[in-house]
PDB file as gemmi writes it, atoms N, CA and C in Angstrom:
CRYST1    1.000    1.000    1.000  90.00  90.00  90.00 P 1                      
ATOM      1  N   UNK A   1       0.841  -1.188   0.000  1.00  0.00           N  
ATOM      2  CA  UNK A   1       0.000   0.000   0.000  1.00  0.00           C  
ATOM      3  C   UNK A   1       0.880   1.242   0.000  1.00  0.00           C  
ATOM      4  N   UNK A   2       0.353   2.264  -0.630  1.00  0.00           N  
ATOM      5  CA  UNK A   2       1.079   3.528  -0.718  1.00  0.00           C  
ATOM      6  C   UNK A   2       0.179   4.655  -0.212  1.00  0.00           C  
ATOM      7  N   UNK A   3       0.694   5.468   0.718  1.00  0.00           N  
ATOM      8  CA  UNK A   3      -0.053   6.626   1.208  1.00  0.00           C  
ATOM      9  C   UNK A   3      -0.134   7.650   0.081  1.00  0.00           C  
ATOM     10  N   UNK A   4      -1.356   8.101  -0.248  1.00  0.00           N  
ATOM     11  CA  UNK A   4      -1.520   9.034  -1.364  1.00  0.00           C  
ATOM     12  C   UNK A   4      -2.115  10.372  -0.962  1.00  0.00           C  
ATOM     13  N   UNK A   5      -2.887  10.436   0.104  1.00  0.00           N  
ATOM     14  CA  UNK A   5      -3.513  11.681   0.551  1.00  0.00           C  
ATOM     15  C   UNK A   5      -3.593  11.684   2.075  1.00  0.00           C  
ATOM     16  N   UNK A   6      -3.656  12.899   2.639  1.00  0.00           N  
ATOM     17  CA  UNK A   6      -3.938  13.001   4.064  1.00  0.00           C  
ATOM     18  C   UNK A   6      -5.365  13.518   4.218  1.00  0.00           C  
ATOM     19  N   UNK A   7      -6.073  12.961   5.176  1.00  0.00           N  
ATOM     20  CA  UNK A   7      -7.456  13.310   5.452  1.00  0.00           C  
ATOM     21  C   UNK A   7      -7.453  14.352   6.561  1.00  0.00           C  
ATOM     22  N   UNK A   8      -8.017  15.527   6.272  1.00  0.00           N  
ATOM     23  CA  UNK A   8      -7.958  16.628   7.227  1.00  0.00           C  
ATOM     24  C   UNK A   8      -9.343  17.229   7.460  1.00  0.00           C  
ATOM     25  N   UNK A   9      -9.480  17.859   8.624  1.00  0.00           N  
ATOM     26  CA  UNK A   9     -10.697  18.591   8.939  1.00  0.00           C  
ATOM     27  C   UNK A   9     -10.301  19.973   9.442  1.00  0.00           C  
ATOM     28  N   UNK A  10     -11.223  20.918   9.282  1.00  0.00           N  
ATOM     29  CA  UNK A  10     -10.973  22.269   9.774  1.00  0.00           C  
ATOM     30  C   UNK A  10     -11.102  22.252  11.294  1.00  0.00           C  
ATOM     31  N   UNK A  11     -10.011  22.624  11.965  1.00  0.00           N  
ATOM     32  CA  UNK A  11      -9.988  22.589  13.424  1.00  0.00           C  
ATOM     33  C   UNK A  11     -10.161  23.946  14.061  1.00  0.00           C  
ATOM     34  N   UNK A  12     -10.533  24.940  13.290  1.00  0.00           N  
ATOM     35  CA  UNK A  12     -10.723  26.276  13.827  1.00  0.00           C  
ATOM     36  C   UNK A  12     -10.042  27.316  12.955  1.00  0.00           C  
ATOM     37  N   UNK A  13     -10.066  28.527  13.422  1.00  0.00           N  
ATOM     38  CA  UNK A  13      -9.465  29.647  12.697  1.00  0.00           C  
ATOM     39  C   UNK A  13      -8.431  30.324  13.588  1.00  0.00           C  
ATOM     40  N   UNK A  14      -7.471  31.001  12.968  1.00  0.00           N  
ATOM     41  CA  UNK A  14      -6.482  31.791  13.694  1.00  0.00           C  
ATOM     42  C   UNK A  14      -6.045  32.955  12.822  1.00  0.00           C  
ATOM     43  N   UNK A  15      -5.437  33.945  13.438  1.00  0.00           N  
ATOM     44  CA  UNK A  15      -4.968  35.129  12.715  1.00  0.00           C  
ATOM     45  C   UNK A  15      -3.456  35.023  12.513  1.00  0.00           C  
ATOM     46  N   UNK A  16      -2.995  35.364  11.307  1.00  0.00           N  
ATOM     47  CA  UNK A  16      -1.576  35.388  10.989  1.00  0.00           C  
ATOM     48  C   UNK A  16      -1.325  36.602  10.106  1.00  0.00           C  
ATOM     49  N   UNK A  17      -0.538  37.532  10.618  1.00  0.00           N  
ATOM     50  CA  UNK A  17      -0.252  38.775   9.888  1.00  0.00           C  
ATOM     51  C   UNK A  17      -1.529  39.469   9.415  1.00  0.00           C  
ATOM     52  N   UNK A  18      -2.535  39.504  10.280  1.00  0.00           N  
ATOM     53  CA  UNK A  18      -3.782  40.179   9.956  1.00  0.00           C  
ATOM     54  C   UNK A  18      -4.715  39.399   9.049  1.00  0.00           C  
ATOM     55  N   UNK A  19      -4.362  38.173   8.719  1.00  0.00           N  
ATOM     56  CA  UNK A  19      -5.152  37.344   7.818  1.00  0.00           C  
ATOM     57  C   UNK A  19      -5.738  36.171   8.600  1.00  0.00           C  
ATOM     58  N   UNK A  20      -7.027  35.897   8.394  1.00  0.00           N  
ATOM     59  CA  UNK A  20      -7.666  34.744   9.031  1.00  0.00           C  
ATOM     60  C   UNK A  20      -7.321  33.491   8.246  1.00  0.00           C  
ATOM     61  N   UNK A  21      -6.821  32.492   8.963  1.00  0.00           N  
ATOM     62  CA  UNK A  21      -6.442  31.230   8.325  1.00  0.00           C  
ATOM     63  C   UNK A  21      -7.147  30.070   9.013  1.00  0.00           C  
ATOM     64  N   UNK A  22      -7.205  28.939   8.316  1.00  0.00           N  
ATOM     65  CA  UNK A  22      -7.812  27.733   8.857  1.00  0.00           C  
ATOM     66  C   UNK A  22      -6.735  26.850   9.470  1.00  0.00           C  
ATOM     67  N   UNK A  23      -7.011  26.356  10.657  1.00  0.00           N  
ATOM     68  CA  UNK A  23      -6.111  25.393  11.305  1.00  0.00           C  
ATOM     69  C   UNK A  23      -6.584  24.002  10.890  1.00  0.00           C  
ATOM     70  N   UNK A  24      -5.760  23.288  10.116  1.00  0.00           N  
ATOM     71  CA  UNK A  24      -6.114  21.963   9.619  1.00  0.00           C  
ATOM     72  C   UNK A  24      -5.596  20.901  10.570  1.00  0.00           C  
ATOM     73  N   UNK A  25      -6.443  19.922  10.861  1.00  0.00           N  
ATOM     74  CA  UNK A  25      -6.086  18.807  11.733  1.00  0.00           C  
ATOM     75  C   UNK A  25      -6.095  17.540  10.887  1.00  0.00           C  
ATOM     76  N   UNK A  26      -4.976  16.841  10.844  1.00  0.00           N  
ATOM     77  CA  UNK A  26      -4.899  15.592  10.091  1.00  0.00           C  
ATOM     78  C   UNK A  26      -5.528  14.484  10.928  1.00  0.00           C  
ATOM     79  N   UNK A  27      -6.555  13.836  10.371  1.00  0.00           N  
ATOM     80  CA  UNK A  27      -7.286  12.805  11.106  1.00  0.00           C  
ATOM     81  C   UNK A  27      -7.109  11.414  10.507  1.00  0.00           C  
ATOM     82  N   UNK A  28      -6.389  11.328   9.406  1.00  0.00           N  
ATOM     83  CA  UNK A  28      -6.190  10.021   8.795  1.00  0.00           C  
ATOM     84  C   UNK A  28      -5.379  10.119   7.521  1.00  0.00           C  
ATOM     85  N   UNK A  29      -5.221   8.969   6.889  1.00  0.00           N  
ATOM     86  CA  UNK A  29      -4.438   8.865   5.661  1.00  0.00           C  
ATOM     87  C   UNK A  29      -5.173   7.960   4.680  1.00  0.00           C  
ATOM     88  N   UNK A  30      -5.202   8.358   3.411  1.00  0.00           N  
ATOM     89  CA  UNK A  30      -5.787   7.533   2.366  1.00  0.00           C  
ATOM     90  C   UNK A  30      -4.664   6.779   1.663  1.00  0.00           C  
ATOM     91  N   UNK A  31      -4.860   5.477   1.481  1.00  0.00           N  
ATOM     92  CA  UNK A  31      -3.863   4.618   0.847  1.00  0.00           C  
ATOM     93  C   UNK A  31      -4.397   4.036  -0.451  1.00  0.00           C  
ATOM     94  N   UNK A  32      -3.498   3.837  -1.410  1.00  0.00           N  
ATOM     95  CA  UNK A  32      -3.809   3.116  -2.647  1.00  0.00           C  
ATOM     96  C   UNK A  32      -3.278   1.702  -2.475  1.00  0.00           C  
ATOM     97  N   UNK A  33      -4.186   0.737  -2.546  1.00  0.00           N  
ATOM     98  CA  UNK A  33      -3.800  -0.662  -2.361  1.00  0.00           C  
ATOM     99  C   UNK A  33      -3.257  -1.237  -3.666  1.00  0.00           C  
ATOM    100  N   UNK A  34      -2.567  -2.353  -3.565  1.00  0.00           N  
ATOM    101  CA  UNK A  34      -1.966  -3.005  -4.731  1.00  0.00           C  
ATOM    102  C   UNK A  34      -3.000  -3.405  -5.781  1.00  0.00           C  
ATOM    103  N   UNK A  35      -4.248  -3.654  -5.359  1.00  0.00           N  
ATOM    104  CA  UNK A  35      -5.281  -4.067  -6.305  1.00  0.00           C  
ATOM    105  C   UNK A  35      -6.003  -2.885  -6.954  1.00  0.00           C  
ATOM    106  N   UNK A  36      -5.551  -1.636  -6.662  1.00  0.00           N  
ATOM    107  CA  UNK A  36      -6.112  -0.448  -7.285  1.00  0.00           C  
ATOM    108  C   UNK A  36      -7.234   0.217  -6.502  1.00  0.00           C  
ATOM    109  N   UNK A  37      -7.639  -0.364  -5.384  1.00  0.00           N  
ATOM    110  CA  UNK A  37      -8.681   0.243  -4.566  1.00  0.00           C  
ATOM    111  C   UNK A  37      -8.048   1.138  -3.502  1.00  0.00           C  
ATOM    112  N   UNK A  38      -8.885   1.986  -2.906  1.00  0.00           N  
ATOM    113  CA  UNK A  38      -8.416   2.907  -1.870  1.00  0.00           C  
ATOM    114  C   UNK A  38      -8.953   2.482  -0.513  1.00  0.00           C  
ATOM    115  N   UNK A  39      -8.202   2.787   0.520  1.00  0.00           N  
ATOM    116  CA  UNK A  39      -8.627   2.542   1.881  1.00  0.00           C  
ATOM    117  C   UNK A  39      -8.189   3.724   2.740  1.00  0.00           C  
ATOM    118  N   UNK A  40      -8.936   3.997   3.793  1.00  0.00           N  
ATOM    119  CA  UNK A  40      -8.622   5.128   4.665  1.00  0.00           C  
ATOM    120  C   UNK A  40      -8.351   4.624   6.075  1.00  0.00           C  
ATOM    121  N   UNK A  41      -7.257   5.059   6.636  1.00  0.00           N  
ATOM    122  CA  UNK A  41      -6.894   4.757   8.009  1.00  0.00           C  
ATOM    123  C   UNK A  41      -7.205   5.998   8.836  1.00  0.00           C  
ATOM    124  N   UNK A  42      -8.098   5.876   9.816  1.00  0.00           N  
ATOM    125  CA  UNK A  42      -8.463   6.997  10.685  1.00  0.00           C  
ATOM    126  C   UNK A  42      -7.667   6.932  11.980  1.00  0.00           C  
ATOM    127  N   UNK A  43      -7.287   8.099  12.487  1.00  0.00           N  
ATOM    128  CA  UNK A  43      -6.595   8.202  13.765  1.00  0.00           C  
ATOM    129  C   UNK A  43      -7.655   8.072  14.860  1.00  0.00           C  
ATOM    130  N   UNK A  44      -7.642   6.972  15.602  1.00  0.00           N  
ATOM    131  CA  UNK A  44      -8.663   6.711  16.617  1.00  0.00           C  
ATOM    132  C   UNK A  44      -8.556   7.644  17.815  1.00  0.00           C  
ATOM    133  N   UNK A  45      -7.454   8.355  17.946  1.00  0.00           N  
ATOM    134  CA  UNK A  45      -7.277   9.260  19.074  1.00  0.00           C  
ATOM    135  C   UNK A  45      -7.937  10.612  18.901  1.00  0.00           C  
ATOM    136  N   UNK A  46      -8.554  10.855  17.765  1.00  0.00           N  
ATOM    137  CA  UNK A  46      -9.196  12.152  17.509  1.00  0.00           C  
ATOM    138  C   UNK A  46     -10.704  11.996  17.628  1.00  0.00           C  
ATOM    139  N   UNK A  47     -11.321  12.838  18.456  1.00  0.00           N  
ATOM    140  CA  UNK A  47     -12.763  12.826  18.652  1.00  0.00           C  
ATOM    141  C   UNK A  47     -13.404  13.694  17.572  1.00  0.00           C  
ATOM    142  N   UNK A  48     -13.920  13.073  16.530  1.00  0.00           N  
ATOM    143  CA  UNK A  48     -14.499  13.827  15.418  1.00  0.00           C  
ATOM    144  C   UNK A  48     -15.718  14.636  15.842  1.00  0.00           C  
ATOM    145  N   UNK A  49     -16.427  14.207  16.860  1.00  0.00           N  
ATOM    146  CA  UNK A  49     -17.601  14.945  17.324  1.00  0.00           C  
ATOM    147  C   UNK A  49     -17.221  16.341  17.809  1.00  0.00           C  
ATOM    148  N   UNK A  50     -15.996  16.507  18.260  1.00  0.00           N  
ATOM    149  CA  UNK A  50     -15.536  17.818  18.727  1.00  0.00           C  
ATOM    150  C   UNK A  50     -15.415  18.814  17.577  1.00  0.00           C  
ATOM    151  N   UNK A  51     -15.362  18.329  16.339  1.00  0.00           N  
ATOM    152  CA  UNK A  51     -15.201  19.180  15.164  1.00  0.00           C  
ATOM    153  C   UNK A  51     -16.472  19.252  14.324  1.00  0.00           C  
ATOM    154  N   UNK A  52     -17.601  18.821  14.861  1.00  0.00           N  
ATOM    155  CA  UNK A  52     -18.833  18.805  14.074  1.00  0.00           C  
ATOM    156  C   UNK A  52     -19.323  20.228  13.818  1.00  0.00           C  
ATOM    157  N   UNK A  53     -20.028  20.370  12.714  1.00  0.00           N  
ATOM    158  CA  UNK A  53     -20.517  21.680  12.269  1.00  0.00           C  
ATOM    159  C   UNK A  53     -21.600  22.205  13.205  1.00  0.00           C  
ATOM    160  N   UNK A  54     -21.584  23.504  13.387  1.00  0.00           N  
ATOM    161  CA  UNK A  54     -22.626  24.192  14.168  1.00  0.00           C  
ATOM    162  C   UNK A  54     -23.546  24.988  13.234  1.00  0.00           C  
ATOM    163  N   UNK A  55     -23.268  24.934  11.927  1.00  0.00           N  
ATOM    164  CA  UNK A  55     -24.052  25.686  10.944  1.00  0.00           C  
ATOM    165  C   UNK A  55     -25.468  25.123  10.833  1.00  0.00           C  
ATOM    166  N   UNK A  56     -26.480  26.005  10.753  1.00  0.00           N  
ATOM    167  CA  UNK A  56     -27.867  25.543  10.604  1.00  0.00           C  
ATOM    168  C   UNK A  56     -28.025  24.622   9.392  1.00  0.00           C  
ATOM    169  N   UNK A  57     -28.682  23.512   9.598  1.00  0.00           N  
ATOM    170  CA  UNK A  57     -28.894  22.542   8.526  1.00  0.00           C  
ATOM    171  C   UNK A  57     -27.758  21.553   8.381  1.00  0.00           C  
ATOM    172  N   UNK A  58     -26.633  21.804   9.058  1.00  0.00           N  
ATOM    173  CA  UNK A  58     -25.472  20.910   8.963  1.00  0.00           C  
ATOM    174  C   UNK A  58     -24.977  20.488  10.346  1.00  0.00           C  
ATOM    175  N   UNK A  59     -25.813  20.671  11.374  1.00  0.00           N  
ATOM    176  CA  UNK A  59     -25.411  20.326  12.731  1.00  0.00           C  
ATOM    177  C   UNK A  59     -24.996  18.853  12.812  1.00  0.00           C  
ATOM    178  N   UNK A  60     -23.903  18.611  13.481  1.00  0.00           N  
ATOM    179  CA  UNK A  60     -23.441  17.243  13.685  1.00  0.00           C  
ATOM    180  C   UNK A  60     -22.628  16.653  12.546  1.00  0.00           C  
ATOM    181  N   UNK A  61     -22.530  17.358  11.421  1.00  0.00           N  
ATOM    182  CA  UNK A  61     -21.744  16.856  10.286  1.00  0.00           C  
ATOM    183  C   UNK A  61     -20.263  17.181  10.480  1.00  0.00           C  
ATOM    184  N   UNK A  62     -19.425  16.271  10.013  1.00  0.00           N  
ATOM    185  CA  UNK A  62     -17.980  16.505   9.997  1.00  0.00           C  
ATOM    186  C   UNK A  62     -17.522  16.299   8.557  1.00  0.00           C  
ATOM    187  N   UNK A  63     -17.047  17.382   7.942  1.00  0.00           N  
ATOM    188  CA  UNK A  63     -16.574  17.323   6.561  1.00  0.00           C  
ATOM    189  C   UNK A  63     -15.063  17.205   6.556  1.00  0.00           C  
ATOM    190  N   UNK A  64     -14.558  16.290   5.748  1.00  0.00           N  
ATOM    191  CA  UNK A  64     -13.113  16.086   5.651  1.00  0.00           C  
ATOM    192  C   UNK A  64     -12.630  16.494   4.262  1.00  0.00           C  
ATOM    193  N   UNK A  65     -11.381  16.882   4.195  1.00  0.00           N  
ATOM    194  CA  UNK A  65     -10.728  17.259   2.937  1.00  0.00           C  
ATOM    195  C   UNK A  65      -9.557  16.324   2.697  1.00  0.00           C  
ATOM    196  N   UNK A  66      -9.263  16.084   1.436  1.00  0.00           N  
ATOM    197  CA  UNK A  66      -8.091  15.287   1.066  1.00  0.00           C  
ATOM    198  C   UNK A  66      -7.042  16.219   0.488  1.00  0.00           C  
ATOM    199  N   UNK A  67      -5.855  16.183   1.070  1.00  0.00           N  
ATOM    200  CA  UNK A  67      -4.742  16.997   0.597  1.00  0.00           C  
ATOM    201  C   UNK A  67      -3.571  16.092   0.242  1.00  0.00           C  
ATOM    202  N   UNK A  68      -2.745  16.559  -0.690  1.00  0.00           N  
ATOM    203  CA  UNK A  68      -1.530  15.828  -1.018  1.00  0.00           C  
ATOM    204  C   UNK A  68      -0.641  15.725   0.220  1.00  0.00           C  
ATOM    205  N   UNK A  69       0.095  14.651   0.306  1.00  0.00           N  
ATOM    206  CA  UNK A  69       1.035  14.464   1.398  1.00  0.00           C  
ATOM    207  C   UNK A  69       2.284  15.269   1.078  1.00  0.00           C  
ATOM    208  N   UNK A  70       2.684  16.145   2.010  1.00  0.00           N  
ATOM    209  CA  UNK A  70       3.836  17.025   1.808  1.00  0.00           C  
ATOM    210  C   UNK A  70       5.127  16.287   2.132  1.00  0.00           C  
ATOM    211  N   UNK A  71       5.692  15.645   1.123  1.00  0.00           N  
ATOM    212  CA  UNK A  71       6.936  14.916   1.343  1.00  0.00           C  
ATOM    213  C   UNK A  71       8.132  15.856   1.439  1.00  0.00           C  
ATOM    214  N   UNK A  72       8.043  17.045   0.818  1.00  0.00           N  
ATOM    215  CA  UNK A  72       9.157  17.987   0.796  1.00  0.00           C  
ATOM    216  C   UNK A  72       8.944  19.151   1.756  1.00  0.00           C  
ATOM    217  N   UNK A  73       8.036  19.017   2.699  1.00  0.00           N  
ATOM    218  CA  UNK A  73       7.690  20.132   3.585  1.00  0.00           C  
ATOM    219  C   UNK A  73       8.880  20.590   4.428  1.00  0.00           C  
ATOM    220  N   UNK A  74       9.763  19.677   4.787  1.00  0.00           N  
ATOM    221  CA  UNK A  74      10.875  20.037   5.651  1.00  0.00           C  
ATOM    222  C   UNK A  74      12.059  20.636   4.898  1.00  0.00           C  
ATOM    223  N   UNK A  75      11.972  20.681   3.580  1.00  0.00           N  
ATOM    224  CA  UNK A  75      13.053  21.298   2.810  1.00  0.00           C  
ATOM    225  C   UNK A  75      13.108  22.783   3.078  1.00  0.00           C  
ATOM    226  N   UNK A  76      14.290  23.322   3.131  1.00  0.00           N  
ATOM    227  CA  UNK A  76      14.469  24.745   3.383  1.00  0.00           C  
ATOM    228  C   UNK A  76      14.042  25.551   2.170  1.00  0.00           C  
ATOM    229  N   UNK A  77      13.468  26.722   2.416  1.00  0.00           N  
ATOM    230  CA  UNK A  77      13.084  27.597   1.313  1.00  0.00           C  
ATOM    231  C   UNK A  77      14.230  28.524   0.932  1.00  0.00           C  
ATOM    232  N   UNK A  78      15.349  28.417   1.658  1.00  0.00           N  
ATOM    233  CA  UNK A  78      16.509  29.251   1.346  1.00  0.00           C  
ATOM    234  C   UNK A  78      17.216  28.707   0.115  1.00  0.00           C  
ATOM    235  N   UNK A  79      17.794  29.584  -0.703  1.00  0.00           N  
ATOM    236  CA  UNK A  79      18.536  29.087  -1.864  1.00  0.00           C  
ATOM    237  C   UNK A  79      19.767  28.313  -1.414  1.00  0.00           C  
ATOM    238  N   UNK A  80      20.205  27.423  -2.272  1.00  0.00           N  
ATOM    239  CA  UNK A  80      21.403  26.646  -1.946  1.00  0.00           C  
ATOM    240  C   UNK A  80      22.577  27.567  -1.672  1.00  0.00           C  
ATOM    241  N   UNK A  81      23.332  27.215  -0.641  1.00  0.00           N  
ATOM    242  CA  UNK A  81      24.517  27.990  -0.299  1.00  0.00           C  
ATOM    243  C   UNK A  81      25.748  27.153  -0.617  1.00  0.00           C  
ATOM    244  N   UNK A  82      26.797  27.837  -1.040  1.00  0.00           N  
ATOM    245  CA  UNK A  82      28.032  27.129  -1.330  1.00  0.00           C  
ATOM    246  C   UNK A  82      28.648  26.638  -0.034  1.00  0.00           C  
ATOM    247  N   UNK A  83      29.368  25.541  -0.120  1.00  0.00           N  
ATOM    248  CA  UNK A  83      30.065  25.022   1.048  1.00  0.00           C  
ATOM    249  C   UNK A  83      31.167  26.004   1.429  1.00  0.00           C  
ATOM    250  N   UNK A  84      31.310  26.219   2.723  1.00  0.00           N  
ATOM    251  CA  UNK A  84      32.384  27.119   3.166  1.00  0.00           C  
ATOM    252  C   UNK A  84      33.672  26.307   3.330  1.00  0.00           C  
ATOM    253  N   UNK A  85      34.755  26.969   3.156  1.00  0.00           N  
ATOM    254  CA  UNK A  85      36.056  26.333   3.339  1.00  0.00           C  
ATOM    255  C   UNK A  85      36.778  27.060   4.455  1.00  0.00           C  
ATOM    256  N   UNK A  86      37.894  26.520   4.867  1.00  0.00           N  
ATOM    257  CA  UNK A  86      38.655  27.148   5.959  1.00  0.00           C  
ATOM    258  C   UNK A  86      39.136  28.537   5.569  1.00  0.00           C  
ATOM    259  N   UNK A  87      39.236  28.832   4.278  1.00  0.00           N  
ATOM    260  CA  UNK A  87      39.675  30.163   3.833  1.00  0.00           C  
ATOM    261  C   UNK A  87      38.592  31.214   4.083  1.00  0.00           C  
ATOM    262  N   UNK A  88      37.334  30.776   4.266  1.00  0.00           N  
ATOM    263  CA  UNK A  88      36.247  31.711   4.499  1.00  0.00           C  
ATOM    264  C   UNK A  88      36.174  32.190   5.953  1.00  0.00           C  
ATOM    265  N   UNK A  89      36.870  31.519   6.848  1.00  0.00           N  
ATOM    266  CA  UNK A  89      36.819  31.874   8.265  1.00  0.00           C  
ATOM    267  C   UNK A  89      37.677  33.135   8.499  1.00  0.00           C  
ATOM    268  N   UNK A  90      37.069  34.199   9.074  1.00  0.00           N  
ATOM    269  CA  UNK A  90      37.762  35.496   9.174  1.00  0.00           C  
ATOM    270  C   UNK A  90      38.761  35.607  10.326  1.00  0.00           C  
ATOM    271  N   UNK A  91      39.422  34.572  10.741  1.00  0.00           N  
ATOM    272  CA  UNK A  91      40.445  34.695  11.785  1.00  0.00           C  
ATOM    273  C   UNK A  91      41.603  33.785  11.543  1.00  0.00           C  
TER     274      UNK A  91                                                      
END                                                                             
């Protein structure tokens, strides 16, 4: 099996630099099985009822989103730097 998507729900809102953003909570992972079908593994430690909608007509519903898995998320956004040598040390 290969992990292909992360299953997320909106866990609230927060402000960042004056902009309202959504706090996403990962609640599971979608996998592609060898036979071509999909399966979802849910994190049993998350109480989905705590994230249910309060909107009229949608009370008690929990909507999930599928996002790509960020395999390169930990990569630095800084441009590559040349390796320093002992000649670069100022003493």
